[in-house]
Short mmCIF file of C-alpha atoms in Angstrom, two decimals:
data_model
loop_
_atom_site.label_atom_id
_atom_site.label_comp_id
_atom_site.label_asym_id
_atom_site.label_seq_id
_atom_site.Cartn_x
_atom_site.Cartn_y
_atom_site.Cartn_z
CA HIS A 1231 96.66 76.25 160.54
CA GLN A 1232 95.41 73.23 162.47
CA LYS A 1233 98.48 71.11 161.59
CA TYR A 1234 96.65 68.22 159.99
CA PHE A 1235 98.35 65.27 158.32
CA PRO A 1236 96.78 64.55 154.91
CA LEU A 1237 96.64 60.92 153.79
CA GLU A 1238 97.53 59.41 150.43
CA ASN A 1239 97.07 55.98 148.87
CA LYS A 1240 99.97 53.83 147.66
CA GLY A 1241 99.90 55.64 144.30
CA GLY A 1242 100.37 59.03 145.95
CA ASP A 1243 96.78 60.20 145.34
CA LEU A 1244 95.16 62.35 148.02
CA LEU A 1245 92.50 60.61 150.11
CA PRO A 1246 89.50 62.29 151.82
CA TYR A 1247 90.96 61.56 155.26
CA PHE A 1248 93.23 63.31 157.71
CA ILE A 1249 95.00 62.74 161.02
CA THR A 1250 95.18 65.31 163.80
CA ILE A 1251 96.71 65.09 167.27
CA SER A 1252 94.93 66.08 170.48
CA ASN A 1253 96.27 66.10 174.03
CA ILE A 1254 92.72 65.79 175.42
CA LYS A 1255 91.16 62.41 176.11
CA PRO A 1256 88.27 62.04 173.65
CA GLY A 1257 84.77 61.71 175.02
CA PRO A 1258 82.11 59.28 173.81
CA GLY A 1259 80.35 61.87 171.65
CA GLY A 1260 83.13 62.38 169.07
CA GLU A 1261 83.24 66.14 169.71
CA ILE A 1262 86.99 66.43 168.94
CA GLN A 1263 86.59 64.72 165.57
CA ARG A 1264 83.54 66.80 164.61
CA GLY A 1265 85.20 70.04 165.78
CA ASN A 1266 88.29 69.42 163.65
CA GLU A 1267 86.19 68.43 160.65
CA ARG A 1268 84.16 71.62 161.02
CA VAL A 1269 87.30 73.81 161.04
CA LEU A 1270 88.84 71.95 158.13
CA ARG A 1271 85.63 72.07 156.11
CA ALA A 1272 85.48 75.84 156.54
CA ARG A 1273 89.10 76.19 155.37
CA LEU A 1274 88.41 74.04 152.32
CA GLU A 1275 85.26 76.04 151.51
CA ASP A 1276 87.34 79.24 151.67
CA ALA A 1277 89.86 77.69 149.32
CA ARG A 1278 87.12 76.62 146.91
CA PHE A 1279 85.71 80.17 146.90
CA PHE A 1280 89.12 81.78 146.21
CA PHE A 1281 89.85 79.17 143.54
CA GLU A 1282 86.60 79.81 141.71
CA GLU A 1283 86.91 83.60 141.99
CA ASP A 1284 90.51 83.62 140.72
CA ARG A 1285 89.62 81.46 137.74
CA LYS A 1286 87.17 84.03 136.46
CA LYS A 1287 90.26 85.69 134.96
CA LYS A 1288 93.20 84.34 133.00
CA LEU A 1289 96.51 84.10 134.83
CA GLU A 1290 97.98 86.74 132.50
CA ASP A 1291 95.38 89.25 133.70
CA PHE A 1292 97.00 89.26 137.15
CA VAL A 1293 100.43 90.36 135.90
CA ASP A 1294 99.50 94.05 135.71
CA LEU A 1295 98.49 94.00 139.40
CA LEU A 1296 102.13 93.31 140.29
CA LYS A 1297 102.77 97.03 139.65
CA GLY A 1298 101.21 97.66 143.05
CA VAL A 1299 103.38 95.18 144.93
CA THR A 1300 106.83 96.23 146.17
CA PHE A 1301 109.59 93.65 145.82
CA GLN A 1302 112.13 95.80 147.64
CA LYS A 1303 111.92 99.55 148.17
CA THR A 1304 115.07 100.35 146.17
CA LEU A 1305 114.69 97.61 143.57
CA GLY A 1306 111.09 98.51 142.77
CA THR A 1307 107.93 96.50 142.22
CA LEU A 1308 107.37 92.86 141.41
CA TYR A 1309 106.25 94.00 137.95
CA GLU A 1310 109.70 95.51 137.36
CA LYS A 1311 111.31 92.33 138.66
CA VAL A 1312 109.22 90.22 136.28
CA ASN A 1313 110.41 92.30 133.34
CA ARG A 1314 114.02 91.71 134.40
CA ILE A 1315 113.35 87.99 134.81
CA VAL A 1316 111.92 87.85 131.28
CA ALA A 1317 114.98 89.59 129.81
CA LEU A 1318 117.40 87.33 131.71
CA THR A 1319 115.35 84.28 130.76
CA GLU A 1320 115.45 85.12 127.06
CA PHE A 1321 119.20 85.77 127.25
CA LEU A 1322 119.89 82.45 129.00
CA ALA A 1323 117.52 80.47 126.79
CA THR A 1324 119.30 81.60 123.62
CA GLU A 1325 122.56 80.37 125.20
CA VAL A 1326 121.47 76.91 126.38
CA CYS A 1327 118.34 75.84 124.45
CA PRO A 1328 117.18 78.35 121.81
CA ASN A 1329 114.22 76.17 120.82
CA LYS A 1330 112.72 76.75 124.29
CA THR A 1331 113.01 80.55 124.26
CA GLN A 1332 109.35 81.27 123.51
CA HIS A 1333 108.00 78.99 126.24
CA ALA A 1334 110.63 80.18 128.72
CA SER A 1335 109.76 83.82 128.05
CA LYS A 1336 106.05 83.17 128.61
CA ALA A 1337 106.71 81.23 131.81
CA ALA A 1338 108.90 84.06 133.09
CA TRP A 1339 106.17 86.58 132.34
CA LEU A 1340 103.60 84.56 134.30
CA CYS A 1341 105.79 83.15 137.09
CA LYS A 1342 104.83 85.74 139.75
CA ALA A 1343 101.24 86.39 138.61
CA ASP A 1344 99.70 84.14 141.26
CA LEU A 1345 101.20 86.28 144.05
CA VAL A 1346 98.28 88.70 143.63
CA THR A 1347 95.57 86.04 143.51
CA GLN A 1348 93.14 85.58 146.40
CA MET A 1349 94.31 81.99 146.83
CA VAL A 1350 97.97 82.87 147.44
CA TYR A 1351 96.99 85.83 149.63
CA GLU A 1352 95.18 83.36 151.91
CA PHE A 1353 97.49 80.38 151.38
CA PRO A 1354 100.97 81.83 150.59
CA GLU A 1355 102.60 78.38 150.59
CA LEU A 1356 100.74 77.69 147.32
CA GLN A 1357 102.75 80.26 145.31
CA GLY A 1358 103.92 78.70 142.09
CA VAL A 1359 101.77 75.61 142.62
CA ILE A 1360 98.43 77.35 142.21
CA GLY A 1361 99.91 79.47 139.43
CA SER A 1362 100.58 76.33 137.42
CA TYR A 1363 96.96 75.20 137.86
CA TYR A 1364 95.66 78.61 136.80
CA ALA A 1365 98.01 78.49 133.79
CA VAL A 1366 96.49 75.15 132.77
CA HIS A 1367 93.01 76.65 133.15
CA SER A 1368 94.14 79.63 131.01
CA GLY A 1369 95.20 77.28 128.20
CA GLU A 1370 98.96 77.77 128.50
CA ASP A 1371 101.39 75.22 127.11
CA PRO A 1372 102.18 72.32 129.51
CA GLU A 1373 105.88 73.32 129.54
CA VAL A 1374 104.92 76.82 130.68
CA CYS A 1375 102.63 75.47 133.40
CA LEU A 1376 105.27 73.11 134.76
CA ALA A 1377 107.90 75.87 134.74
CA ILE A 1378 105.65 78.16 136.81
CA LYS A 1379 105.21 75.39 139.36
CA GLU A 1380 108.92 74.53 139.58
CA HIS A 1381 110.71 77.85 139.23
CA TYR A 1382 111.05 78.37 143.01
CA ARG A 1383 112.96 75.09 143.36
CA PRO A 1384 115.20 74.15 145.03
CA THR A 1385 113.58 75.85 148.00
CA PHE A 1386 115.37 74.05 150.85
CA SER A 1387 118.34 71.79 151.52
CA GLY A 1388 117.79 68.46 149.79
CA ASP A 1389 115.06 69.80 147.51
CA ASP A 1390 115.25 68.79 143.84
CA PRO A 1391 116.04 71.39 141.15
CA PRO A 1392 113.40 71.97 138.46
CA SER A 1393 112.86 68.92 136.27
CA SER A 1394 112.43 70.76 132.97
CA PRO A 1395 114.79 73.00 130.97
CA VAL A 1396 112.17 75.79 130.84
CA GLY A 1397 111.63 75.72 134.61
CA SER A 1398 115.39 75.63 135.14
CA ILE A 1399 115.95 78.71 132.97
CA VAL A 1400 113.25 80.75 134.73
CA SER A 1401 114.49 79.62 138.14
CA ILE A 1402 118.05 80.76 137.38
CA ALA A 1403 116.84 84.12 136.04
CA ASP A 1404 114.64 84.76 139.09
CA LYS A 1405 117.33 83.78 141.60
CA LEU A 1406 120.14 85.67 139.87
CA ASP A 1407 118.08 88.88 139.67
CA THR A 1408 117.45 88.66 143.42
CA ILE A 1409 121.14 88.03 144.13
CA LEU A 1410 122.40 90.89 141.96
CA GLY A 1411 119.73 93.32 143.12
CA CYS A 1412 120.26 92.67 146.83
CA ILE A 1413 124.05 92.80 146.55
CA GLY A 1414 123.76 95.95 144.42
CA VAL A 1415 121.82 97.81 147.11
CA GLY A 1416 123.95 96.52 149.97
CA LEU A 1417 121.65 93.78 151.30
CA LEU A 1418 124.44 91.28 151.90
CA SER A 1419 124.10 88.11 153.93
CA SER A 1420 126.24 88.07 157.07
CA GLY A 1421 126.81 85.37 159.66
CA SER A 1422 123.59 83.44 160.08
CA GLU A 1423 121.53 86.29 158.65
CA ASP A 1424 120.37 85.87 155.05
CA PRO A 1425 116.86 87.37 154.86
CA TYR A 1426 116.71 87.36 151.07
CA GLY A 1427 118.11 83.83 150.74
CA LEU A 1428 121.15 84.84 148.68
CA ARG A 1429 123.18 81.81 149.77
CA ARG A 1430 120.30 79.46 148.99
CA HIS A 1431 119.69 81.12 145.62
CA SER A 1432 123.34 80.89 144.54
CA LEU A 1433 123.56 77.25 145.61
CA GLY A 1434 120.30 76.58 143.77
CA ILE A 1435 121.69 78.06 140.54
CA ILE A 1436 124.82 75.89 140.85
CA GLN A 1437 122.71 72.76 141.39
CA ILE A 1438 120.46 73.56 138.42
CA VAL A 1439 123.36 74.17 136.03
CA LEU A 1440 125.09 70.97 137.16
CA LYS A 1441 121.90 68.94 136.70
CA GLN A 1442 121.28 70.34 133.22
CA GLU A 1443 125.01 70.19 132.36
CA TRP A 1444 124.79 73.59 130.69
CA GLN A 1445 127.96 75.19 129.38
CA VAL A 1446 127.03 78.78 130.09
CA SER A 1447 129.22 81.68 131.16
CA LEU A 1448 128.42 82.81 134.69
CA GLY A 1449 130.26 86.05 133.92
CA LYS A 1450 128.01 86.79 130.94
CA LEU A 1451 124.88 86.08 132.98
CA ILE A 1452 126.05 88.42 135.73
CA GLU A 1453 126.87 91.17 133.21
CA LYS A 1454 123.40 90.86 131.67
CA GLY A 1455 121.73 90.94 135.08
CA ILE A 1456 123.67 94.01 136.18
CA SER A 1457 122.80 95.83 132.95
CA LEU A 1458 119.08 95.25 133.61
CA LEU A 1459 119.29 96.75 137.11
CA LYS A 1460 121.01 99.91 135.82
CA GLU A 1461 120.44 102.90 138.08
CA LYS A 1462 118.68 100.91 140.82
CA ILE A 1463 121.93 99.56 142.29
CA LYS A 1464 124.14 101.67 144.56
CA LEU A 1465 127.42 99.76 144.16
CA THR A 1466 129.52 99.91 141.00
CA PRO A 1467 129.13 97.08 138.47
CA ASP A 1468 132.65 95.89 139.33
CA GLU A 1469 131.79 95.70 143.04
CA VAL A 1470 128.56 93.81 142.36
CA ARG A 1471 130.37 91.42 140.02
CA ALA A 1472 133.18 90.72 142.51
CA ARG A 1473 130.83 90.15 145.46
CA THR A 1474 128.53 87.94 143.39
CA LEU A 1475 131.40 85.76 142.19
CA ASP A 1476 132.66 85.53 145.76
CA LEU A 1477 129.21 84.38 146.91
CA PHE A 1478 129.08 81.69 144.20
CA SER A 1479 132.61 80.59 145.04
CA GLN A 1480 131.75 80.22 148.74
CA ARG A 1481 128.61 78.19 148.08
CA TYR A 1482 130.31 76.01 145.47
CA LYS A 1483 133.13 75.36 147.94
CA THR A 1484 130.59 74.21 150.54
CA LEU A 1485 128.85 71.98 148.01
CA LEU A 1486 132.05 70.30 146.83
CA SER A 1487 133.51 69.96 150.32
CA ASP A 1488 130.32 68.21 151.43
CA GLN A 1489 130.98 65.70 148.64
CA ASP A 1490 134.35 64.85 150.25
CA TYR A 1491 136.67 66.42 147.67
CA PRO A 1492 139.95 67.67 149.23
CA TYR A 1493 139.41 71.21 150.44
CA ASP A 1494 142.69 72.49 148.98
CA ALA A 1495 141.87 70.93 145.58
CA VAL A 1496 138.52 72.75 145.69
CA ASP A 1497 140.26 76.01 146.66
CA ALA A 1498 142.85 75.60 143.90
CA VAL A 1499 140.23 75.12 141.17
CA LEU A 1500 137.83 77.80 142.40
CA SER A 1501 140.69 80.31 142.65
CA ALA A 1502 141.61 79.69 139.02
CA ASP A 1503 138.26 80.13 137.30
CA ILE A 1504 134.55 79.79 138.12
CA ASP A 1505 133.01 80.98 134.84
CA SER A 1506 131.77 77.52 133.81
CA LEU A 1507 130.08 75.89 136.78
CA VAL A 1508 130.09 72.51 135.01
CA ASP A 1509 133.82 72.74 134.26
CA VAL A 1510 134.61 73.56 137.89
CA LYS A 1511 133.17 70.22 139.04
CA GLN A 1512 135.06 68.28 136.36
CA LYS A 1513 138.31 70.10 137.15
CA VAL A 1514 137.96 69.34 140.85
CA ILE A 1515 137.43 65.65 140.06
CA ALA A 1516 140.50 65.58 137.78
CA PHE A 1517 142.65 67.55 140.19
CA SER A 1518 141.60 65.42 143.16
CA ASP A 1519 142.64 62.30 141.23
CA LEU A 1520 146.01 63.88 140.37
CA LYS A 1521 146.50 64.79 144.03
CA LYS A 1522 146.41 61.06 144.92
CA GLN A 1523 149.44 60.32 142.73
CA PRO A 1524 152.84 59.86 144.47
CA HIS A 1525 154.49 62.40 142.17
CA PHE A 1526 151.94 65.12 142.97
CA GLU A 1527 153.77 66.83 145.83
CA PRO A 1528 157.04 67.46 143.93
CA LEU A 1529 154.93 68.55 140.96
CA ALA A 1530 153.02 71.05 143.12
CA ILE A 1531 156.29 72.36 144.56
CA ALA A 1532 157.70 72.92 141.06
CA PHE A 1533 154.60 74.71 139.78
CA ARG A 1534 154.27 76.81 142.92
CA ARG A 1535 157.85 77.89 142.31
CA VAL A 1536 156.92 78.94 138.77
CA VAL A 1537 153.97 81.05 139.97
CA SER A 1538 155.69 82.61 143.00
CA ILE A 1539 158.48 84.22 140.98
CA LEU A 1540 156.23 85.96 138.45
CA ASN A 1541 155.72 89.74 138.48
CA GLU A 1542 154.46 92.49 136.19
CA GLU A 1543 157.49 92.05 133.92
CA ALA A 1544 156.29 88.59 132.90
CA ASP A 1545 153.66 89.76 130.42
CA GLY A 1546 154.65 89.47 126.78
CA ASP A 1547 156.10 87.07 124.19
CA VAL A 1548 159.25 85.03 124.65
CA GLN A 1549 162.20 86.14 122.49
CA ILE A 1550 163.91 82.97 121.24
CA ARG A 1551 167.17 84.82 120.49
CA LEU A 1552 167.50 85.68 124.20
CA LEU A 1553 167.46 82.04 125.32
CA LYS A 1554 171.13 81.56 126.24
CA GLU A 1555 171.38 78.64 128.67
CA PRO A 1556 170.81 75.00 127.57
CA ALA A 1557 168.30 74.46 130.39
CA GLU A 1558 166.12 77.41 129.33
CA LYS A 1559 166.27 76.34 125.68
CA LYS A 1560 165.21 72.85 126.71
CA LEU A 1561 162.35 74.24 128.80
CA TYR A 1562 161.15 76.37 125.91
CA ASN A 1563 161.22 73.36 123.56
CA GLU A 1564 159.31 71.23 126.09
CA TYR A 1565 156.76 74.02 126.44
CA GLN A 1566 156.29 74.15 122.67
CA ARG A 1567 155.92 70.35 122.58
CA ILE A 1568 153.10 70.10 125.10
CA LYS A 1569 151.35 73.45 124.51
CA GLU A 1570 149.11 72.43 121.62
CA PRO A 1571 148.08 69.04 123.07
CA VAL A 1572 147.23 70.67 126.42
CA GLU A 1573 145.17 73.38 124.73
CA ASN A 1574 143.35 70.77 122.65
CA TYR A 1575 142.50 68.76 125.75
CA LEU A 1576 141.24 71.88 127.52
CA ARG A 1577 139.14 72.85 124.52
CA ARG A 1578 137.53 69.39 124.58
CA LYS A 1579 137.03 69.61 128.38
CA GLN A 1580 139.34 66.62 128.86
CA PHE A 1581 140.84 67.89 132.09
CA PRO A 1582 142.45 64.63 133.33
CA GLN A 1583 144.33 64.28 130.02
CA ALA A 1584 145.35 67.95 130.11
CA LEU A 1585 146.80 67.56 133.61
CA GLU A 1586 148.54 64.34 132.64
CA LYS A 1587 150.22 66.14 129.73
CA ILE A 1588 151.22 69.12 131.88
CA VAL A 1589 152.95 66.76 134.33
CA GLU A 1590 155.46 65.89 131.58
CA ILE A 1591 157.16 69.29 131.86
CA LYS A 1592 157.87 68.97 135.59
CA GLU A 1593 161.43 67.57 135.36
CA THR A 1594 162.43 70.22 132.81
CA VAL A 1595 161.10 72.94 135.13
CA ASP A 1596 163.24 71.52 137.96
CA GLU A 1597 166.29 71.45 135.70
CA PHE A 1598 165.66 75.05 134.67
CA PHE A 1599 165.62 76.29 138.27
CA ASP A 1600 168.70 74.21 139.10
CA HIS A 1601 170.82 75.70 136.29
CA VAL A 1602 169.36 79.09 135.39
CA MET A 1603 169.29 82.29 137.42
CA VAL A 1604 166.03 84.04 136.61
CA MET A 1605 166.38 87.37 138.43
CA VAL A 1606 169.62 88.50 136.76
CA LYS A 1607 170.66 92.14 136.43
CA GLU A 1608 170.37 92.15 132.63
CA ASP A 1609 166.83 93.39 131.98
CA ASP A 1610 166.31 91.62 128.68
CA LEU A 1611 167.39 88.20 130.00
CA ARG A 1612 165.43 88.53 133.24
CA ILE A 1613 162.24 89.64 131.50
CA ASN A 1614 162.52 86.93 128.85
CA ARG A 1615 162.94 84.20 131.48
CA LEU A 1616 159.98 85.52 133.44
CA ARG A 1617 157.90 85.50 130.27
CA LEU A 1618 158.86 81.88 129.61
CA LEU A 1619 157.72 80.92 133.10
CA LYS A 1620 154.50 82.93 132.66
CA HIS A 1621 153.67 80.99 129.48
CA ILE A 1622 154.23 77.73 131.33
CA SER A 1623 151.99 78.88 134.19
CA LEU A 1624 149.22 79.60 131.68
CA LEU A 1625 149.13 75.90 130.80
CA PHE A 1626 147.74 75.04 134.23
CA SER A 1627 146.37 78.37 135.52
CA ASN A 1628 143.00 77.78 133.86
CA ILE A 1629 142.65 74.49 135.73
CA ALA A 1630 144.00 75.23 139.20
CA ASP A 1631 146.02 77.65 141.30
CA PHE A 1632 148.85 75.50 142.68
CA SER A 1633 149.63 78.10 145.33
CA LYS A 1634 146.45 76.98 147.15
CA ILE A 1635 147.68 73.43 147.60
CA VAL A 1636 148.56 72.46 151.17
CA LEU A 1637 151.76 70.42 151.23
CA LYS A 1638 152.77 68.04 153.99
#
């Protein structure tokens, strides 16, 4: 409250000294110094009292008190939120590090308990931090204690994500539940207004997943989170899912653009697929490198031509017997030649190699359009040619949407 500067030694340890600023010329009696010390001493004595009173109970004993604290009027109490965080935590832990499930579940159960302690009531900035100390005092595992301390991170721009897998899991579960719940009841961020920090939470989840390099399905996480909210949300699951993915896409676009990747390369990749947040980053890197090549622009033109002609008739298998023209036979053979290698590269997350292989079909695509009329009157020929082009588009559609590329 008094805006003191605490002092540390070179090792980062807190010293029993402080600095304060006064715009009054000090007198010879040291009244300003003594007055500030008196105020600070009283604050520290209050803190000591709250600390000692809180520690008369175990941290777990505070969890039940969360039933009396409202998180959001439609979404219920903090106790209900904690139960959702636990369920999401256990689901995510089994996906990314099953051996940490037990510790992650316990950390999730305790992560909000300090919100009803006397210490946090008086010093709200200590949420999470004091909870970790109380967890140590309660005899919890060190991994659980650290996760409680770190699960709010990152809390601001430039803040580090949690350092541990357990803290990362709980942090994602907490943030995603807030995002889904707020979107589900219509509390969307707009303009500069974001009272529930949905943009910050979604960016935080992206940063955590990238740091941990977890191959986890964002779609599956969202589905699990929506199922836990059930009747509390007003929007349909499809609406919540679509708006949540759009939020993640917007924040990821900002993150990648700030790292100087071409904006249209970022758009192209994000428009194709965002399910694996780790893959998105790797695809953007690979696609940005491809974009620097001299042959990229004619390649993009060819593939945009493939995508632009497709319609609802394009779904289905190619009938080899209906391939009449030499150019379409050649295109089909080229497709068969590169299909398996491309799929193997994609399966192994080797996106640069996959793109390099896809490039090989470019000249055959050009030849096809030069010599074959796709939209002919004969239904069987037209549909078969559209299906051939659709199969070719599927080779690159999981990496990027070429229609988003800005050409000179």
